[in-house]
C-alpha cells in the first residue's frame, strides 16, 4: 500500500512502475496523474485518483486486470469517457462523486462486475440518467445524493436494478 496524497505529482515514470509488481493499493489523491499513466501496475486492486484534475478516463488495452475499487471523485470527468471503464473486468466499486456530471452514457452495461456506485454531488437530473444506471447488471448499492433528481421514472419498476439493495437519494427534491 502506497499513499502519496497531495504530493504535487503530475506524472509518473512508467519504467519505474515496473518494479512495483506486488502493489495492490495506491492513493494518489490531490495530485495531477492520469489513469492511463498507472496502467503498468499489474497487481493493483484499489486506486484513488480523486482530485487530480481528470477530464477523461482512458484505460489502455490489457491493463488494470485486477482493479476492483476506483475512486475518481472530485475531478471533471466527461460523461462519454466513463464507458472506457467497461474494460476493467474486476471493477466492483466506483466513485464518480463531485465531477459536475449532468448526464451519463446511454448504457453502462459494459461495467459487468460493478456492484457499488457513488455519483453524489453532481448535476444528474434527467430520466435518461436513471435508465442508464438501470443497465448496470450487478449493481447492489447506488448513491445519488445531492443531485437534482426530482422523480424516478415509472419505467424503472418494469426492468433494471434487479440486484439493487441500497439506494440513496438524500438531499434531492423528490416529488
mmCIF file of C-alpha atoms in Angstrom:
data_model
loop_
_atom_site.group_PDB
_atom_site.id
_atom_site.type_symbol
_atom_site.label_atom_id
_atom_site.label_comp_id
_atom_site.label_asym_id
_atom_site.label_seq_id
_atom_site.Cartn_x
_atom_site.Cartn_y
_atom_site.Cartn_z
ATOM 1 C CA UNK A 1 0.000 0.000 0.000
ATOM 2 C CA UNK A 2 1.331 3.395 -1.006
ATOM 3 C CA UNK A 3 -0.212 6.744 -0.080
ATOM 4 C CA UNK A 4 1.112 9.771 -1.960
ATOM 5 C CA UNK A 5 -1.873 12.022 -1.444
ATOM 6 C CA UNK A 6 -1.247 15.734 -2.012
ATOM 7 C CA UNK A 7 2.375 15.380 -3.112
ATOM 8 C CA UNK A 8 2.086 17.594 -6.196
ATOM 9 C CA UNK A 9 2.780 14.750 -8.628
ATOM 10 C CA UNK A 10 1.909 15.457 -12.251
ATOM 11 C CA UNK A 11 3.487 12.461 -13.963
ATOM 12 C CA UNK A 12 4.946 9.054 -13.271
ATOM 13 C CA UNK A 13 7.825 7.212 -14.917
ATOM 14 C CA UNK A 14 6.406 4.052 -16.492
ATOM 15 C CA UNK A 15 9.752 2.256 -16.320
ATOM 16 C CA UNK A 16 9.857 2.770 -12.547
ATOM 17 C CA UNK A 17 6.339 1.404 -12.059
ATOM 18 C CA UNK A 18 7.516 -1.947 -13.409
ATOM 19 C CA UNK A 19 9.275 -2.538 -10.071
ATOM 20 C CA UNK A 20 6.001 -2.393 -8.114
ATOM 21 C CA UNK A 21 4.801 -5.861 -9.107
ATOM 22 C CA UNK A 22 3.034 -6.550 -5.790
ATOM 23 C CA UNK A 23 1.448 -3.137 -5.197
ATOM 24 C CA UNK A 24 -2.268 -3.643 -4.567
ATOM 25 C CA UNK A 25 -3.407 -0.272 -3.115
ATOM 26 C CA UNK A 26 -2.411 3.183 -4.349
ATOM 27 C CA UNK A 27 -3.691 6.570 -3.209
ATOM 28 C CA UNK A 28 -2.656 9.447 -5.461
ATOM 29 C CA UNK A 29 -5.451 11.811 -4.420
ATOM 30 C CA UNK A 30 -4.908 15.540 -4.866
ATOM 31 C CA UNK A 31 -2.171 15.286 -7.483
ATOM 32 C CA UNK A 32 -2.246 15.559 -11.289
ATOM 33 C CA UNK A 33 -1.767 11.989 -12.503
ATOM 34 C CA UNK A 34 -3.795 10.454 -15.353
ATOM 35 C CA UNK A 35 -5.377 6.998 -15.070
ATOM 36 C CA UNK A 36 -3.558 5.578 -18.098
ATOM 37 C CA UNK A 37 -0.188 6.575 -16.623
ATOM 38 C CA UNK A 38 -0.661 3.852 -13.999
ATOM 39 C CA UNK A 39 -1.570 1.039 -16.397
ATOM 40 C CA UNK A 40 1.691 -0.854 -15.847
ATOM 41 C CA UNK A 41 0.829 -1.775 -12.234
ATOM 42 C CA UNK A 42 -0.256 -5.412 -12.695
ATOM 43 C CA UNK A 43 -1.403 -6.246 -9.155
ATOM 44 C CA UNK A 44 -3.347 -3.037 -8.447
ATOM 45 C CA UNK A 45 -6.708 -3.751 -6.783
ATOM 46 C CA UNK A 46 -7.584 -0.332 -5.340
ATOM 47 C CA UNK A 47 -6.791 3.073 -6.833
ATOM 48 C CA UNK A 48 -7.655 6.547 -5.568
ATOM 49 C CA UNK A 49 -7.036 9.339 -8.070
ATOM 50 C CA UNK A 50 -9.573 11.755 -6.698
ATOM 51 C CA UNK A 51 -8.928 15.477 -7.072
ATOM 52 C CA UNK A 52 -6.427 15.047 -9.913
ATOM 53 C CA UNK A 53 -7.960 17.398 -12.483
ATOM 54 C CA UNK A 54 -9.036 14.495 -14.688
ATOM 55 C CA UNK A 55 -11.346 15.320 -17.582
ATOM 56 C CA UNK A 56 -11.276 11.950 -19.310
ATOM 57 C CA UNK A 57 -10.773 8.315 -18.452
ATOM 58 C CA UNK A 58 -8.681 6.169 -20.762
ATOM 59 C CA UNK A 59 -7.961 2.534 -19.979
ATOM 60 C CA UNK A 60 -5.158 1.072 -22.118
ATOM 61 C CA UNK A 61 -5.790 -2.379 -23.519
ATOM 62 C CA UNK A 62 -4.968 -5.294 -21.176
ATOM 63 C CA UNK A 63 -4.384 -3.059 -18.157
ATOM 64 C CA UNK A 64 -5.746 -2.972 -14.615
ATOM 65 C CA UNK A 65 -6.798 -6.631 -14.810
ATOM 66 C CA UNK A 66 -7.206 -6.870 -11.007
ATOM 67 C CA UNK A 67 -8.604 -3.406 -10.250
ATOM 68 C CA UNK A 68 -11.710 -3.718 -8.040
ATOM 69 C CA UNK A 69 -12.043 -0.246 -6.471
ATOM 70 C CA UNK A 70 -11.624 3.033 -8.336
ATOM 71 C CA UNK A 71 -12.110 6.492 -6.851
ATOM 72 C CA UNK A 72 -12.146 9.279 -9.441
ATOM 73 C CA UNK A 73 -14.222 11.732 -7.411
ATOM 74 C CA UNK A 74 -13.604 15.496 -7.357
ATOM 75 C CA UNK A 75 -12.445 15.724 -10.966
ATOM 76 C CA UNK A 76 -14.237 16.978 -14.083
ATOM 77 C CA UNK A 77 -14.703 13.747 -15.997
ATOM 78 C CA UNK A 78 -16.517 13.884 -19.327
ATOM 79 C CA UNK A 79 -19.504 11.504 -19.288
ATOM 80 C CA UNK A 80 -18.646 9.821 -22.595
ATOM 81 C CA UNK A 81 -15.296 8.574 -21.245
ATOM 82 C CA UNK A 82 -16.924 6.580 -18.418
ATOM 83 C CA UNK A 83 -17.699 3.697 -20.791
ATOM 84 C CA UNK A 84 -13.956 3.007 -21.143
ATOM 85 C CA UNK A 85 -14.117 1.584 -17.615
ATOM 86 C CA UNK A 86 -16.044 -1.341 -19.095
ATOM 87 C CA UNK A 87 -12.692 -2.880 -20.000
ATOM 88 C CA UNK A 88 -11.918 -3.332 -16.284
ATOM 89 C CA UNK A 89 -13.135 -6.893 -15.743
ATOM 90 C CA UNK A 90 -12.953 -6.889 -11.923
ATOM 91 C CA UNK A 91 -14.246 -3.366 -11.156
ATOM 92 C CA UNK A 92 -16.726 -3.665 -8.282
ATOM 93 C CA UNK A 93 -16.742 -0.182 -6.699
ATOM 94 C CA UNK A 94 -16.646 3.157 -8.496
ATOM 95 C CA UNK A 95 -16.826 6.663 -7.055
ATOM 96 C CA UNK A 96 -17.810 9.362 -9.565
ATOM 97 C CA UNK A 97 -18.919 11.888 -6.942
ATOM 98 C CA UNK A 98 -18.268 15.604 -7.427
ATOM 99 C CA UNK A 99 -17.497 15.502 -11.145
ATOM 100 C CA UNK A 100 -20.110 18.042 -12.273
ATOM 101 C CA UNK A 101 -21.802 15.287 -14.283
ATOM 102 C CA UNK A 102 -25.141 16.329 -15.778
ATOM 103 C CA UNK A 103 -25.549 13.175 -17.846
ATOM 104 C CA UNK A 104 -24.250 9.636 -18.183
ATOM 105 C CA UNK A 105 -23.692 7.428 -21.233
ATOM 106 C CA UNK A 106 -26.918 5.820 -22.501
ATOM 107 C CA UNK A 107 -25.705 2.383 -21.440
ATOM 108 C CA UNK A 108 -23.343 1.318 -18.694
ATOM 109 C CA UNK A 109 -23.929 -2.385 -19.317
ATOM 110 C CA UNK A 110 -20.242 -2.915 -20.135
ATOM 111 C CA UNK A 111 -19.465 -2.427 -16.424
ATOM 112 C CA UNK A 112 -20.422 -6.052 -15.847
ATOM 113 C CA UNK A 113 -18.868 -6.511 -12.387
ATOM 114 C CA UNK A 114 -19.830 -3.154 -10.850
ATOM 115 C CA UNK A 115 -21.702 -3.612 -7.568
ATOM 116 C CA UNK A 116 -21.333 -0.227 -5.852
ATOM 117 C CA UNK A 117 -21.573 3.199 -7.479
ATOM 118 C CA UNK A 118 -21.390 6.636 -5.885
ATOM 119 C CA UNK A 119 -22.497 9.600 -8.022
ATOM 120 C CA UNK A 120 -23.075 12.053 -5.197
ATOM 121 C CA UNK A 121 -22.996 15.814 -5.615
ATOM 122 C CA UNK A 122 -23.217 16.010 -9.385
ATOM 123 C CA UNK A 123 -25.871 17.637 -11.582
ATOM 124 C CA UNK A 124 -27.753 14.492 -12.522
ATOM 125 C CA UNK A 125 -31.458 15.068 -13.068
ATOM 126 C CA UNK A 126 -32.913 13.525 -16.227
ATOM 127 C CA UNK A 127 -34.864 10.303 -16.570
ATOM 128 C CA UNK A 128 -32.237 9.111 -19.061
ATOM 129 C CA UNK A 129 -29.693 9.043 -16.219
ATOM 130 C CA UNK A 130 -31.864 6.622 -14.251
ATOM 131 C CA UNK A 131 -32.363 4.464 -17.342
ATOM 132 C CA UNK A 132 -28.608 4.431 -17.900
ATOM 133 C CA UNK A 133 -27.957 3.333 -14.318
ATOM 134 C CA UNK A 134 -30.571 0.599 -14.689
ATOM 135 C CA UNK A 135 -28.348 -1.035 -17.328
ATOM 136 C CA UNK A 136 -25.752 -1.978 -14.690
ATOM 137 C CA UNK A 137 -26.390 -5.723 -14.368
ATOM 138 C CA UNK A 138 -24.918 -6.391 -10.895
ATOM 139 C CA UNK A 139 -25.454 -3.048 -9.160
ATOM 140 C CA UNK A 140 -26.297 -3.591 -5.469
ATOM 141 C CA UNK A 141 -25.627 -0.152 -3.981
ATOM 142 C CA UNK A 142 -26.252 3.218 -5.622
ATOM 143 C CA UNK A 143 -25.815 6.671 -4.131
ATOM 144 C CA UNK A 144 -27.236 9.670 -5.973
ATOM 145 C CA UNK A 145 -27.272 12.044 -3.001
ATOM 146 C CA UNK A 146 -27.105 15.784 -3.661
ATOM 147 C CA UNK A 147 -28.091 15.836 -7.319
ATOM 148 C CA UNK A 148 -31.117 17.417 -8.996
ATOM 149 C CA UNK A 149 -33.322 14.335 -9.205
ATOM 150 C CA UNK A 150 -36.999 15.178 -8.847
ATOM 151 C CA UNK A 151 -38.593 11.812 -9.592
ATOM 152 C CA UNK A 152 -37.894 8.266 -10.609
ATOM 153 C CA UNK A 153 -39.444 7.216 -13.913
ATOM 154 C CA UNK A 154 -42.246 4.659 -13.665
ATOM 155 C CA UNK A 155 -40.493 2.505 -16.250
ATOM 156 C CA UNK A 156 -37.735 1.710 -13.712
ATOM 157 C CA UNK A 157 -40.107 -0.667 -11.945
ATOM 158 C CA UNK A 158 -40.505 -2.646 -15.166
ATOM 159 C CA UNK A 159 -36.846 -3.515 -15.630
ATOM 160 C CA UNK A 160 -33.373 -2.875 -14.361
ATOM 161 C CA UNK A 161 -31.994 -2.616 -10.860
ATOM 162 C CA UNK A 162 -32.677 -6.316 -10.305
ATOM 163 C CA UNK A 163 -29.856 -6.630 -7.743
ATOM 164 C CA UNK A 164 -30.231 -3.198 -6.086
ATOM 165 C CA UNK A 165 -30.386 -3.470 -2.290
ATOM 166 C CA UNK A 166 -29.379 0.075 -1.301
ATOM 167 C CA UNK A 167 -30.356 3.404 -2.883
ATOM 168 C CA UNK A 168 -29.582 6.860 -1.529
ATOM 169 C CA UNK A 169 -31.436 9.846 -2.930
ATOM 170 C CA UNK A 170 -30.649 12.058 0.056
ATOM 171 C CA UNK A 171 -30.799 15.811 -0.492
ATOM 172 C CA UNK A 172 -32.672 15.615 -3.785
ATOM 173 C CA UNK A 173 -36.065 17.257 -4.244
ATOM 174 C CA UNK A 174 -38.152 14.177 -4.939
ATOM 175 C CA UNK A 175 -41.792 14.911 -5.815
#
